[in-house]
């Protein structure tokens, strides 16, 4: 009986068409290539598509997190259930997990980052979180820069949200690492 109920529930969940993830993105005159992409799901629903972009492919999560090299994460919101408030709360939890609960050293940077998500978020919005060593993490929403957060420790924690041992979504982590 439980299996029938679960099957009925799954059949009633709206099917979401996956967003097209570009094979590469241009950043500051250079090209980053798609390392891997997948979807963030919650309660059987796709929330967003996430892609990891690097200078060259890698499956080494710890190495990617530690690297002081150009890279980016691209998020395309695929659900109307993703709101500004829910995304900010999810990021707060992600920073906590990525730092083992030690967010104090980057608390100011996390607040700057949070401010980049102060405007309403709607289905179809695309965020690019681009790290360049000399500049920091630039947050781009729908092609327009909305803020920059400096510092390698912040970058490491931010990429850790998706790639650390306690990621936002394990299947998305595996997909981003191209495994």
Coordinates of N, CA, C and O in Angstrom, one line a residue:
X1 N 0.8 -1.2 0.0 CA 0.0 0.0 0.0 C 0.9 1.3 0.0 O 0.6 2.2 -0.7
X2 N 1.9 1.3 0.8 CA 2.8 2.4 0.9 C 3.5 2.7 -0.5 O 3.6 3.8 -0.9
X3 N 3.8 1.6 -1.2 CA 4.5 1.8 -2.5 C 3.5 2.4 -3.5 O 3.8 3.3 -4.3
X4 N 2.2 2.0 -3.4 CA 1.2 2.6 -4.3 C 1.0 4.1 -4.0 O 0.9 4.9 -4.9
X5 N 1.0 4.4 -2.7 CA 0.9 5.8 -2.3 C 2.0 6.6 -2.8 O 1.9 7.8 -3.3
X6 N 3.2 6.1 -2.7 CA 4.4 6.8 -3.1 C 4.4 7.0 -4.6 O 4.7 8.1 -5.1
X7 N 4.0 5.9 -5.3 CA 4.0 6.0 -6.8 C 2.9 7.1 -7.2 O 3.2 7.8 -8.1
X8 N 1.8 7.1 -6.5 CA 0.8 8.1 -6.9 C 1.3 9.5 -6.6 O 1.0 10.4 -7.4
X9 N 2.0 9.7 -5.5 CA 2.6 11.0 -5.2 C 3.6 11.4 -6.2 O 3.5 12.6 -6.7
X10 N 4.5 10.5 -6.6 CA 5.5 10.9 -7.6 C 4.8 11.2 -8.9 O 5.3 12.1 -9.6
X11 N 3.8 10.5 -9.3 CA 3.1 10.8 -10.5 C 2.4 12.2 -10.5 O 2.2 12.8 -11.6
X12 N 2.0 12.7 -9.3 CA 1.4 14.0 -9.3 C 2.3 15.1 -9.2 O 1.9 16.3 -9.4
X13 N 3.6 14.9 -8.9 CA 4.6 15.9 -8.9 C 4.8 16.4 -10.3 O 5.1 15.6 -11.2
X14 N 4.8 17.7 -10.5 CA 5.0 18.2 -11.9 C 6.4 17.9 -12.4 O 7.3 18.0 -11.7
X15 N 6.4 17.5 -13.6 CA 7.7 17.2 -14.2 C 8.4 18.5 -14.6 O 7.7 19.4 -15.2
X16 N 9.6 18.6 -14.3 CA 10.4 19.9 -14.6 C 11.3 19.6 -15.7 O 12.1 18.6 -15.7
X17 N 11.3 20.4 -16.7 CA 12.3 20.3 -17.8 C 13.6 20.9 -17.3 O 13.7 22.0 -16.8
X18 N 14.7 20.1 -17.5 CA 16.0 20.5 -17.0 C 16.5 21.7 -17.9 O 16.3 21.7 -19.1
X19 N 17.1 22.6 -17.2 CA 17.6 23.8 -17.9 C 18.9 23.4 -18.7 O 19.6 22.4 -18.3
X20 N 19.2 24.1 -19.7 CA 20.4 23.8 -20.5 C 21.6 24.4 -19.8 O 21.5 25.6 -19.5
X21 N 22.5 23.6 -19.5 CA 23.8 24.1 -18.9 C 24.8 24.3 -19.9 O 25.2 23.4 -20.6
X22 N 25.3 25.5 -20.1 CA 26.3 25.8 -21.1 C 27.6 25.0 -20.9 O 28.0 24.7 -19.7
X23 N 28.3 24.6 -22.0 CA 29.5 23.8 -21.9 C 30.7 24.6 -21.4 O 31.7 24.1 -20.9
X24 N 30.6 25.9 -21.5 CA 31.7 26.8 -21.0 C 31.1 28.2 -20.7 O 30.0 28.5 -21.2
X25 N 31.8 28.9 -19.9 CA 31.5 30.3 -19.7 C 32.7 31.2 -19.8 O 33.8 30.7 -19.5
X26 N 32.5 32.4 -20.2 CA 33.6 33.4 -20.4 C 33.7 34.2 -19.1 O 32.7 34.8 -18.7
X27 N 34.9 34.3 -18.5 CA 35.1 35.2 -17.4 C 36.4 35.9 -17.5 O 37.5 35.3 -17.7
X28 N 36.3 37.2 -17.4 CA 37.5 38.1 -17.4 C 38.5 37.7 -18.5 O 39.7 37.6 -18.3
X29 N 38.0 37.5 -19.7 CA 38.9 37.2 -20.9 C 39.3 35.8 -21.0 O 40.0 35.4 -21.9
X30 N 38.9 34.9 -20.1 CA 39.3 33.5 -20.1 C 38.0 32.6 -20.2 O 36.9 33.1 -20.0
X31 N 38.2 31.3 -20.4 CA 37.2 30.4 -20.6 C 37.2 29.4 -19.5 O 38.3 28.8 -19.2
X32 N 36.1 29.1 -18.8 CA 36.0 28.0 -17.8 C 35.1 27.0 -18.5 O 34.0 27.3 -19.0
X33 N 35.5 25.7 -18.3 CA 34.7 24.6 -18.9 C 33.9 23.9 -17.9 O 34.3 23.8 -16.7
X34 N 32.7 23.4 -18.3 CA 31.8 22.7 -17.4 C 32.5 21.4 -17.0 O 32.9 20.6 -17.7
X35 N 32.7 21.3 -15.6 CA 33.2 20.1 -15.0 C 32.1 19.1 -14.8 O 32.4 17.9 -15.0
X36 N 31.0 19.5 -14.5 CA 29.8 18.7 -14.3 C 28.6 19.5 -13.8 O 28.8 20.6 -13.3
X37 N 27.4 18.9 -14.0 CA 26.2 19.6 -13.6 C 25.2 18.6 -13.2 O 25.2 17.5 -13.6
X38 N 24.2 19.1 -12.4 CA 23.1 18.3 -12.0 C 22.1 19.2 -11.3 O 22.1 20.4 -11.4
X39 N 21.1 18.5 -10.7 CA 20.0 19.3 -10.1 C 20.0 19.1 -8.6 O 20.4 18.1 -8.1
X40 N 19.6 20.2 -8.0 CA 19.3 20.2 -6.5 C 17.9 19.9 -6.3 O 17.0 20.6 -6.8
X41 N 17.6 18.8 -5.7 CA 16.2 18.4 -5.4 C 15.9 18.4 -3.9 O 16.8 18.2 -3.1
X42 N 14.7 18.7 -3.6 CA 14.2 18.6 -2.3 C 12.8 18.2 -2.3 O 12.0 18.8 -3.1
X43 N 12.4 17.3 -1.5 CA 11.1 16.7 -1.4 C 10.6 16.3 -2.8 O 9.5 16.6 -3.3
X44 N 11.5 15.6 -3.5 CA 11.2 15.0 -4.9 C 11.0 16.1 -6.0 O 10.6 15.8 -7.1
X45 N 11.3 17.3 -5.7 CA 11.2 18.4 -6.7 C 12.5 19.0 -7.0 O 13.3 19.3 -6.1
X46 N 12.7 19.3 -8.2 CA 14.0 20.0 -8.7 C 13.8 21.5 -8.3 O 12.9 22.2 -8.6
X47 N 14.9 22.0 -7.5 CA 14.9 23.4 -7.1 C 15.7 24.3 -8.1 O 15.3 25.4 -8.4
X48 N 16.9 23.8 -8.4 CA 17.7 24.5 -9.4 C 18.7 23.5 -10.0 O 19.0 22.4 -9.5
X49 N 19.3 24.0 -11.1 CA 20.4 23.2 -11.8 C 21.6 23.9 -11.4 O 21.7 25.2 -11.3
X50 N 22.7 23.1 -11.1 CA 23.9 23.7 -10.7 C 25.0 23.1 -11.6 O 25.1 21.9 -11.9
X51 N 25.9 24.0 -12.0 CA 27.1 23.6 -12.8 C 28.4 24.1 -12.2 O 28.4 25.2 -11.7
X52 N 29.4 23.3 -12.2 CA 30.8 23.7 -11.7 C 31.6 23.9 -12.9 O 31.7 23.0 -13.8
X53 N 32.3 25.1 -13.0 CA 33.2 25.4 -14.1 C 34.6 25.6 -13.6 O 34.8 26.4 -12.7
X54 N 35.5 25.0 -14.3 CA 36.9 25.0 -13.9 C 37.8 25.3 -15.2 O 37.3 25.2 -16.3
X55 N 39.1 25.6 -15.0 CA 40.0 25.8 -16.1 C 40.2 24.5 -16.8 O 40.4 24.4 -18.0
X56 N 40.3 23.4 -16.0 CA 40.5 22.0 -16.6 C 39.7 21.1 -15.6 O 39.6 21.3 -14.4
X57 N 39.2 20.0 -16.2 CA 38.4 19.1 -15.4 C 39.1 18.5 -14.2 O 40.3 18.3 -14.3
X58 N 38.3 18.3 -13.1 CA 38.9 17.7 -11.9 C 37.8 17.0 -11.2 O 36.6 17.5 -11.1
X59 N 38.1 15.9 -10.5 CA 37.2 15.2 -9.7 C 37.6 15.3 -8.2 O 37.0 14.6 -7.3
X60 N 38.6 16.1 -7.9 CA 39.2 16.2 -6.6 C 38.5 17.4 -5.8 O 38.9 18.5 -6.0
X61 N 37.4 17.0 -5.1 CA 36.7 18.1 -4.4 C 37.5 18.9 -3.5 O 37.4 20.2 -3.5
X62 N 38.4 18.3 -2.7 CA 39.2 19.0 -1.7 C 40.2 19.9 -2.5 O 40.4 21.1 -2.1
X63 N 40.7 19.5 -3.6 CA 41.6 20.3 -4.4 C 40.9 21.5 -5.0 O 41.5 22.6 -5.1
X64 N 39.7 21.3 -5.5 CA 38.9 22.4 -6.1 C 38.6 23.4 -5.0 O 38.8 24.6 -5.2
X65 N 38.2 23.0 -3.8 CA 37.8 23.9 -2.7 C 39.1 24.7 -2.3 O 39.0 25.9 -2.2
X66 N 40.2 24.1 -2.2 CA 41.4 24.7 -1.8 C 42.1 25.6 -2.8 O 42.8 26.6 -2.5
X67 N 41.8 25.4 -4.1 CA 42.6 26.0 -5.2 C 42.3 27.5 -5.2 O 41.2 28.0 -5.0
X68 N 43.4 28.3 -5.4 CA 43.3 29.7 -5.6 C 43.4 30.0 -7.1 O 44.4 30.5 -7.6
X69 N 42.4 29.5 -7.8 CA 42.4 29.6 -9.3 C 41.0 30.0 -9.8 O 40.0 29.8 -9.1
X70 N 40.9 30.5 -11.0 CA 39.5 30.9 -11.5 C 38.6 29.7 -11.6 O 39.0 28.6 -12.0
X71 N 37.4 29.9 -11.2 CA 36.3 28.9 -11.2 C 35.0 29.5 -11.0 O 34.9 30.7 -10.5
X72 N 33.9 28.8 -11.3 CA 32.6 29.3 -11.1 C 31.6 28.2 -10.8 O 31.8 27.1 -11.2
X73 N 30.5 28.7 -10.1 CA 29.3 27.8 -10.0 C 28.2 28.6 -10.6 O 28.0 29.8 -10.3
X74 N 27.4 27.9 -11.4 CA 26.3 28.5 -12.1 C 25.0 27.8 -11.6 O 24.9 26.6 -11.6
X75 N 24.1 28.6 -11.1 CA 22.8 28.1 -10.6 C 21.7 28.7 -11.4 O 21.6 29.9 -11.6
X76 N 20.8 27.8 -11.9 CA 19.6 28.3 -12.7 C 18.4 27.8 -11.9 O 18.2 26.6 -11.7
X77 N 17.6 28.7 -11.4 CA 16.5 28.4 -10.6 C 15.4 27.8 -11.5 O 15.0 28.4 -12.5
X78 N 14.9 26.6 -11.1 CA 14.0 25.9 -11.9 C 12.6 25.7 -11.2 O 11.7 25.1 -11.7
X79 N 12.5 26.3 -10.0 CA 11.3 26.1 -9.2 C 10.8 27.4 -8.6 O 11.6 28.2 -8.1
X80 N 9.5 27.7 -8.7 CA 9.0 28.8 -8.0 C 9.0 28.7 -6.5 O 8.8 29.7 -5.8
X81 N 9.3 27.5 -6.0 CA 9.5 27.3 -4.5 C 10.8 27.9 -4.0 O 10.9 28.1 -2.8
X82 N 11.7 28.3 -4.9 CA 13.0 28.9 -4.4 C 12.7 30.4 -4.3 O 12.5 31.1 -5.3
X83 N 12.7 30.9 -3.1 CA 12.5 32.3 -2.8 C 13.8 32.9 -2.3 O 14.7 32.2 -1.9
X84 N 13.9 34.2 -2.2 CA 15.0 34.9 -1.6 C 15.3 34.4 -0.2 O 16.4 34.0 0.2
X85 N 14.2 34.3 0.6 CA 14.4 33.9 2.0 C 14.9 32.4 2.1 O 15.7 32.2 2.9
X86 N 14.3 31.6 1.3 CA 14.7 30.1 1.4 C 16.1 29.9 0.9 O 16.9 29.1 1.5
X87 N 16.5 30.7 -0.1 CA 17.9 30.5 -0.7 C 18.9 31.0 0.4 O 19.9 30.4 0.6
X88 N 18.6 32.2 1.0 CA 19.5 32.7 2.0 C 19.6 31.8 3.2 O 20.7 31.5 3.7
X89 N 18.5 31.2 3.6 CA 18.6 30.2 4.7 C 19.4 29.0 4.3 O 20.2 28.5 5.1
X90 N 19.2 28.5 3.1 CA 19.9 27.4 2.6 C 21.4 27.7 2.6 O 22.3 26.8 2.9
X91 N 21.8 28.9 2.1 CA 23.2 29.2 2.0 C 23.8 29.3 3.4 O 24.9 28.9 3.7
X92 N 23.0 29.9 4.4 CA 23.5 29.9 5.8 C 23.8 28.5 6.3 O 24.9 28.3 6.9
X93 N 22.9 27.6 6.1 CA 23.2 26.2 6.5 C 24.4 25.6 5.7 O 25.2 24.9 6.3
X94 N 24.5 25.9 4.5 CA 25.6 25.4 3.7 C 27.0 25.9 4.2 O 27.9 25.2 4.3
X95 N 27.0 27.2 4.5 CA 28.3 27.7 5.1 C 28.6 27.0 6.4 O 29.8 26.8 6.7
X96 N 27.6 26.8 7.2 CA 27.8 26.1 8.5 C 28.4 24.7 8.3 O 29.4 24.3 8.9
X97 N 27.8 24.0 7.3 CA 28.3 22.6 7.0 C 29.7 22.7 6.4 O 30.6 21.9 6.7
X98 N 29.9 23.6 5.5 CA 31.2 23.7 4.8 C 32.4 24.1 5.7 O 33.5 23.7 5.4
X99 N 32.1 24.8 6.8 CA 33.1 25.2 7.7 C 33.2 24.4 9.0 O 33.9 24.8 9.9
X100 N 32.4 23.4 9.1 CA 32.4 22.6 10.3 C 31.8 23.4 11.4 O 32.2 23.2 12.6
X101 N 31.0 24.4 11.1 CA 30.4 25.2 12.1 C 31.2 26.4 12.5 O 30.7 27.3 13.3
X102 N 32.4 26.6 12.0 CA 33.2 27.7 12.3 C 33.1 28.8 11.3 O 34.0 29.1 10.5
X103 N 32.0 29.5 11.3 CA 31.7 30.6 10.3 C 32.3 32.0 10.8 O 32.3 32.9 10.0
X104 N 32.7 32.1 12.1 CA 33.1 33.4 12.6 C 34.2 34.0 11.8 O 34.1 35.3 11.6
X105 N 35.2 33.3 11.4 CA 36.3 34.0 10.6 C 35.8 34.7 9.3 O 36.5 35.6 8.8
X106 N 34.7 34.2 8.8 CA 34.2 34.8 7.5 C 32.8 35.4 7.6 O 32.1 35.6 6.7
X107 N 32.4 35.7 8.9 CA 31.0 36.2 9.1 C 30.7 37.4 8.3 O 29.6 37.6 7.8
X108 N 31.7 38.4 8.3 CA 31.5 39.6 7.5 C 31.3 39.3 6.0 O 30.4 39.9 5.4
X109 N 32.1 38.4 5.5 CA 32.0 38.1 4.1 C 30.7 37.3 3.8 O 30.1 37.6 2.7
X110 N 30.2 36.5 4.7 CA 29.0 35.8 4.5 C 27.8 36.8 4.4 O 26.9 36.7 3.6
X111 N 27.9 37.8 5.3 CA 26.9 38.9 5.3 C 26.9 39.7 4.0 O 25.8 40.0 3.4
X112 N 28.1 40.0 3.5 CA 28.2 40.7 2.2 C 27.6 39.8 1.1 O 26.9 40.3 0.2
X113 N 27.9 38.5 1.1 CA 27.3 37.6 0.1 C 25.8 37.5 0.2 O 25.1 37.5 -0.8
X114 N 25.3 37.4 1.4 CA 23.8 37.4 1.6 C 23.2 38.6 1.0 O 22.1 38.5 0.4
X115 N 23.8 39.8 1.1 CA 23.3 41.0 0.5 C 23.1 40.9 -1.0 O 22.3 41.6 -1.6
X116 N 23.9 40.1 -1.6 CA 23.8 39.9 -3.1 C 22.5 39.2 -3.5 O 22.2 39.2 -4.7
X117 N 21.8 38.6 -2.5 CA 20.6 37.9 -2.8 C 19.4 38.6 -2.1 O 18.4 38.0 -1.8
X118 N 19.5 39.9 -2.0 CA 18.5 40.7 -1.3 C 17.2 41.0 -2.2 O 16.2 41.2 -1.6
X119 N 17.4 40.9 -3.5 CA 16.2 41.1 -4.4 C 15.4 39.8 -4.5 O 16.0 38.7 -4.3
X120 N 14.2 39.9 -4.9 CA 13.4 38.7 -5.1 C 14.0 37.7 -6.1 O 14.7 38.2 -7.1
X121 N 13.8 36.5 -5.9 CA 14.3 35.4 -6.8 C 13.1 34.7 -7.4 O 12.2 34.4 -6.7
X122 N 13.2 34.5 -8.7 CA 12.1 33.9 -9.4 C 12.6 32.8 -10.3 O 13.8 32.7 -10.6
X123 N 11.7 31.9 -10.6 CA 12.0 30.8 -11.5 C 12.6 31.4 -12.8 O 12.1 32.3 -13.4
X124 N 13.7 30.8 -13.3 CA 14.4 31.3 -14.5 C 15.6 32.1 -14.2 O 16.4 32.4 -15.1
X125 N 15.7 32.7 -13.0 CA 16.9 33.5 -12.6 C 18.1 32.6 -12.7 O 18.1 31.4 -12.4
X126 N 19.2 33.2 -13.2 CA 20.5 32.5 -13.3 C 21.5 33.3 -12.5 O 21.7 34.5 -12.6
X127 N 22.2 32.6 -11.6 CA 23.3 33.2 -10.8 C 24.6 32.5 -11.2 O 24.7 31.3 -11.3
X128 N 25.6 33.4 -11.4 CA 27.0 32.9 -11.6 C 27.8 33.4 -10.4 O 27.8 34.6 -10.2
X129 N 28.5 32.5 -9.7 CA 29.3 32.8 -8.6 C 30.7 32.6 -9.1 O 31.2 31.4 -9.1
X130 N 31.4 33.6 -9.5 CA 32.7 33.5 -10.2 C 33.8 33.9 -9.3 O 33.8 35.1 -8.8
X131 N 34.8 33.0 -9.1 CA 35.9 33.4 -8.3 C 37.1 33.6 -9.2 O 37.5 32.8 -10.1
X132 N 37.7 34.8 -9.0 CA 39.0 35.2 -9.7 C 39.9 35.6 -8.6 O 39.6 36.4 -7.7
X133 N 41.1 35.0 -8.5 CA 42.0 35.2 -7.4 C 42.3 36.6 -7.0 O 42.3 37.0 -5.8
X134 N 42.5 37.5 -8.0 CA 42.8 38.9 -7.7 C 41.5 39.7 -7.3 O 41.7 40.8 -6.8
X135 N 40.4 39.2 -7.5 CA 39.1 39.9 -7.3 C 38.2 39.4 -6.2 O 37.5 40.1 -5.6
X136 N 38.2 38.1 -6.1 CA 37.3 37.5 -5.1 C 36.1 36.8 -5.9 O 36.2 36.5 -7.0
X137 N 35.0 36.6 -5.2 CA 33.8 36.0 -5.7 C 32.9 37.1 -6.2 O 32.4 37.9 -5.4
X138 N 32.6 37.1 -7.5 CA 31.7 38.1 -8.1 C 30.3 37.3 -8.2 O 30.3 36.3 -8.8
X139 N 29.3 37.9 -7.7 CA 27.9 37.3 -7.8 C 27.3 38.1 -9.0 O 27.2 39.3 -9.0
X140 N 26.8 37.3 -10.0 CA 26.2 37.8 -11.2 C 24.8 37.2 -11.2 O 24.6 36.0 -11.2
X141 N 23.8 38.1 -11.3 CA 22.4 37.6 -11.5 C 21.9 38.0 -12.8 O 21.9 39.2 -13.2
X142 N 21.5 37.1 -13.6 CA 20.9 37.3 -14.9 C 21.8 38.2 -15.8 O 21.4 39.1 -16.4
X143 N 23.1 37.9 -15.7 CA 24.1 38.7 -16.5 C 24.6 40.0 -15.9 O 25.4 40.6 -16.5
X144 N 24.1 40.4 -14.8 CA 24.4 41.7 -14.2 C 25.1 41.5 -12.8 O 24.6 40.8 -11.9
X145 N 26.4 42.0 -12.7 CA 27.0 41.9 -11.4 C 26.2 42.5 -10.3 O 25.8 43.7 -10.4
X146 N 26.1 41.8 -9.1 CA 25.4 42.4 -8.0 C 26.3 42.6 -6.7 O 25.8 43.1 -5.8
X147 N 27.5 42.1 -6.8 CA 28.4 42.2 -5.7 C 29.6 41.4 -5.8 O 29.7 40.5 -6.6
X148 N 30.6 41.8 -5.0 CA 31.9 41.1 -4.9 C 32.3 40.8 -3.5 O 32.1 41.7 -2.7
X149 N 32.7 39.6 -3.2 CA 33.1 39.3 -1.9 C 34.6 38.7 -2.0 O 34.8 37.8 -2.7
X150 N 35.5 39.4 -1.3 CA 36.9 39.1 -1.4 C 37.3 38.0 -0.4 O 36.7 37.8 0.6
X151 N 38.4 37.4 -0.7 CA 39.1 36.5 0.2 C 39.0 35.0 -0.2 O 38.0 34.5 -0.5
X152 N 40.2 34.4 -0.2 CA 40.3 32.9 -0.5 C 39.5 32.1 0.6 O 38.8 31.2 0.2
X153 N 39.6 32.4 1.9 CA 38.8 31.6 2.9 C 37.3 31.6 2.6 O 36.6 30.6 2.7
X154 N 36.8 32.8 2.2 CA 35.4 32.8 1.8 C 35.1 32.0 0.6 O 34.1 31.2 0.6
X155 N 35.9 32.1 -0.4 CA 35.8 31.3 -1.6 C 35.8 29.8 -1.3 O 34.9 29.0 -1.8
X156 N 36.7 29.4 -0.4 CA 36.8 28.0 -0.1 C 35.5 27.5 0.6 O 35.0 26.4 0.3
X157 N 35.0 28.3 1.5 CA 33.7 28.0 2.2 C 32.5 28.0 1.2 O 31.7 27.0 1.3
X158 N 32.5 28.9 0.3 CA 31.4 29.0 -0.6 C 31.4 27.8 -1.5 O 30.3 27.2 -1.7
X159 N 32.5 27.4 -2.1 CA 32.5 26.3 -3.0 C 32.3 25.0 -2.2 O 31.7 24.0 -2.7
X160 N 32.7 25.0 -0.9 CA 32.4 23.9 0.0 C 30.9 23.6 0.2 O 30.5 22.5 0.5
X161 N 30.1 24.7 0.0 CA 28.6 24.4 0.2 C 28.2 23.3 -0.7 O 27.4 22.4 -0.3
X162 N 28.7 23.2 -1.9 CA 28.3 22.2 -2.9 C 29.3 21.0 -2.9 O 28.9 19.9 -3.4
X163 N 30.6 21.2 -2.5 CA 31.6 20.2 -2.7 C 32.2 19.5 -1.4 O 32.9 18.6 -1.5
X164 N 31.8 20.1 -0.2 CA 32.4 19.5 1.0 C 31.8 18.1 1.3 O 31.0 17.6 0.6
X165 N 32.3 17.6 2.4 CA 31.8 16.3 2.9 C 30.3 16.3 3.3 O 29.7 15.2 3.4
X166 N 29.8 17.4 3.6 CA 28.4 17.6 4.0 C 27.7 18.6 3.1 O 27.4 19.7 3.5
X167 N 27.6 18.3 1.8 CA 27.1 19.2 0.8 C 25.6 19.5 0.9 O 24.9 18.7 1.5
X168 N 25.2 20.5 0.2 CA 23.8 20.8 0.1 C 23.0 19.6 -0.4 O 21.9 19.4 0.0
X169 N 23.6 18.9 -1.4 CA 22.9 17.8 -2.1 C 24.0 16.9 -2.6 O 24.8 17.2 -3.4
X170 N 24.1 15.7 -2.0 CA 25.1 14.7 -2.4 C 25.1 14.3 -3.8 O 26.1 14.2 -4.5
X171 N 23.9 14.1 -4.4 CA 23.9 13.8 -5.8 C 24.3 14.9 -6.7 O 25.0 14.7 -7.8
X172 N 24.0 16.1 -6.3 CA 24.5 17.3 -7.1 C 26.0 17.4 -6.9 O 26.7 17.7 -7.9
X173 N 26.6 17.1 -5.8 CA 28.0 17.1 -5.6 C 28.7 16.1 -6.5 O 29.7 16.5 -7.2
X174 N 28.2 14.9 -6.6 CA 28.7 13.9 -7.5 C 28.6 14.4 -8.9 O 29.6 14.2 -9.7
X175 N 27.5 14.9 -9.3 CA 27.3 15.4 -10.7 C 28.3 16.5 -11.0 O 28.9 16.5 -12.1
X176 N 28.5 17.5 -10.1 CA 29.4 18.6 -10.4 C 30.8 18.1 -10.5 O 31.6 18.7 -11.2
X177 N 31.2 17.0 -9.8 CA 32.5 16.5 -9.9 C 32.7 15.6 -11.1 O 33.8 15.1 -11.3
X178 N 31.6 15.4 -11.9 CA 31.7 14.7 -13.1 C 31.9 13.2 -12.9 O 32.5 12.5 -13.7
X179 N 31.4 12.7 -11.8 CA 31.6 11.3 -11.5 C 30.4 10.5 -12.0 O 29.3 10.9 -12.1

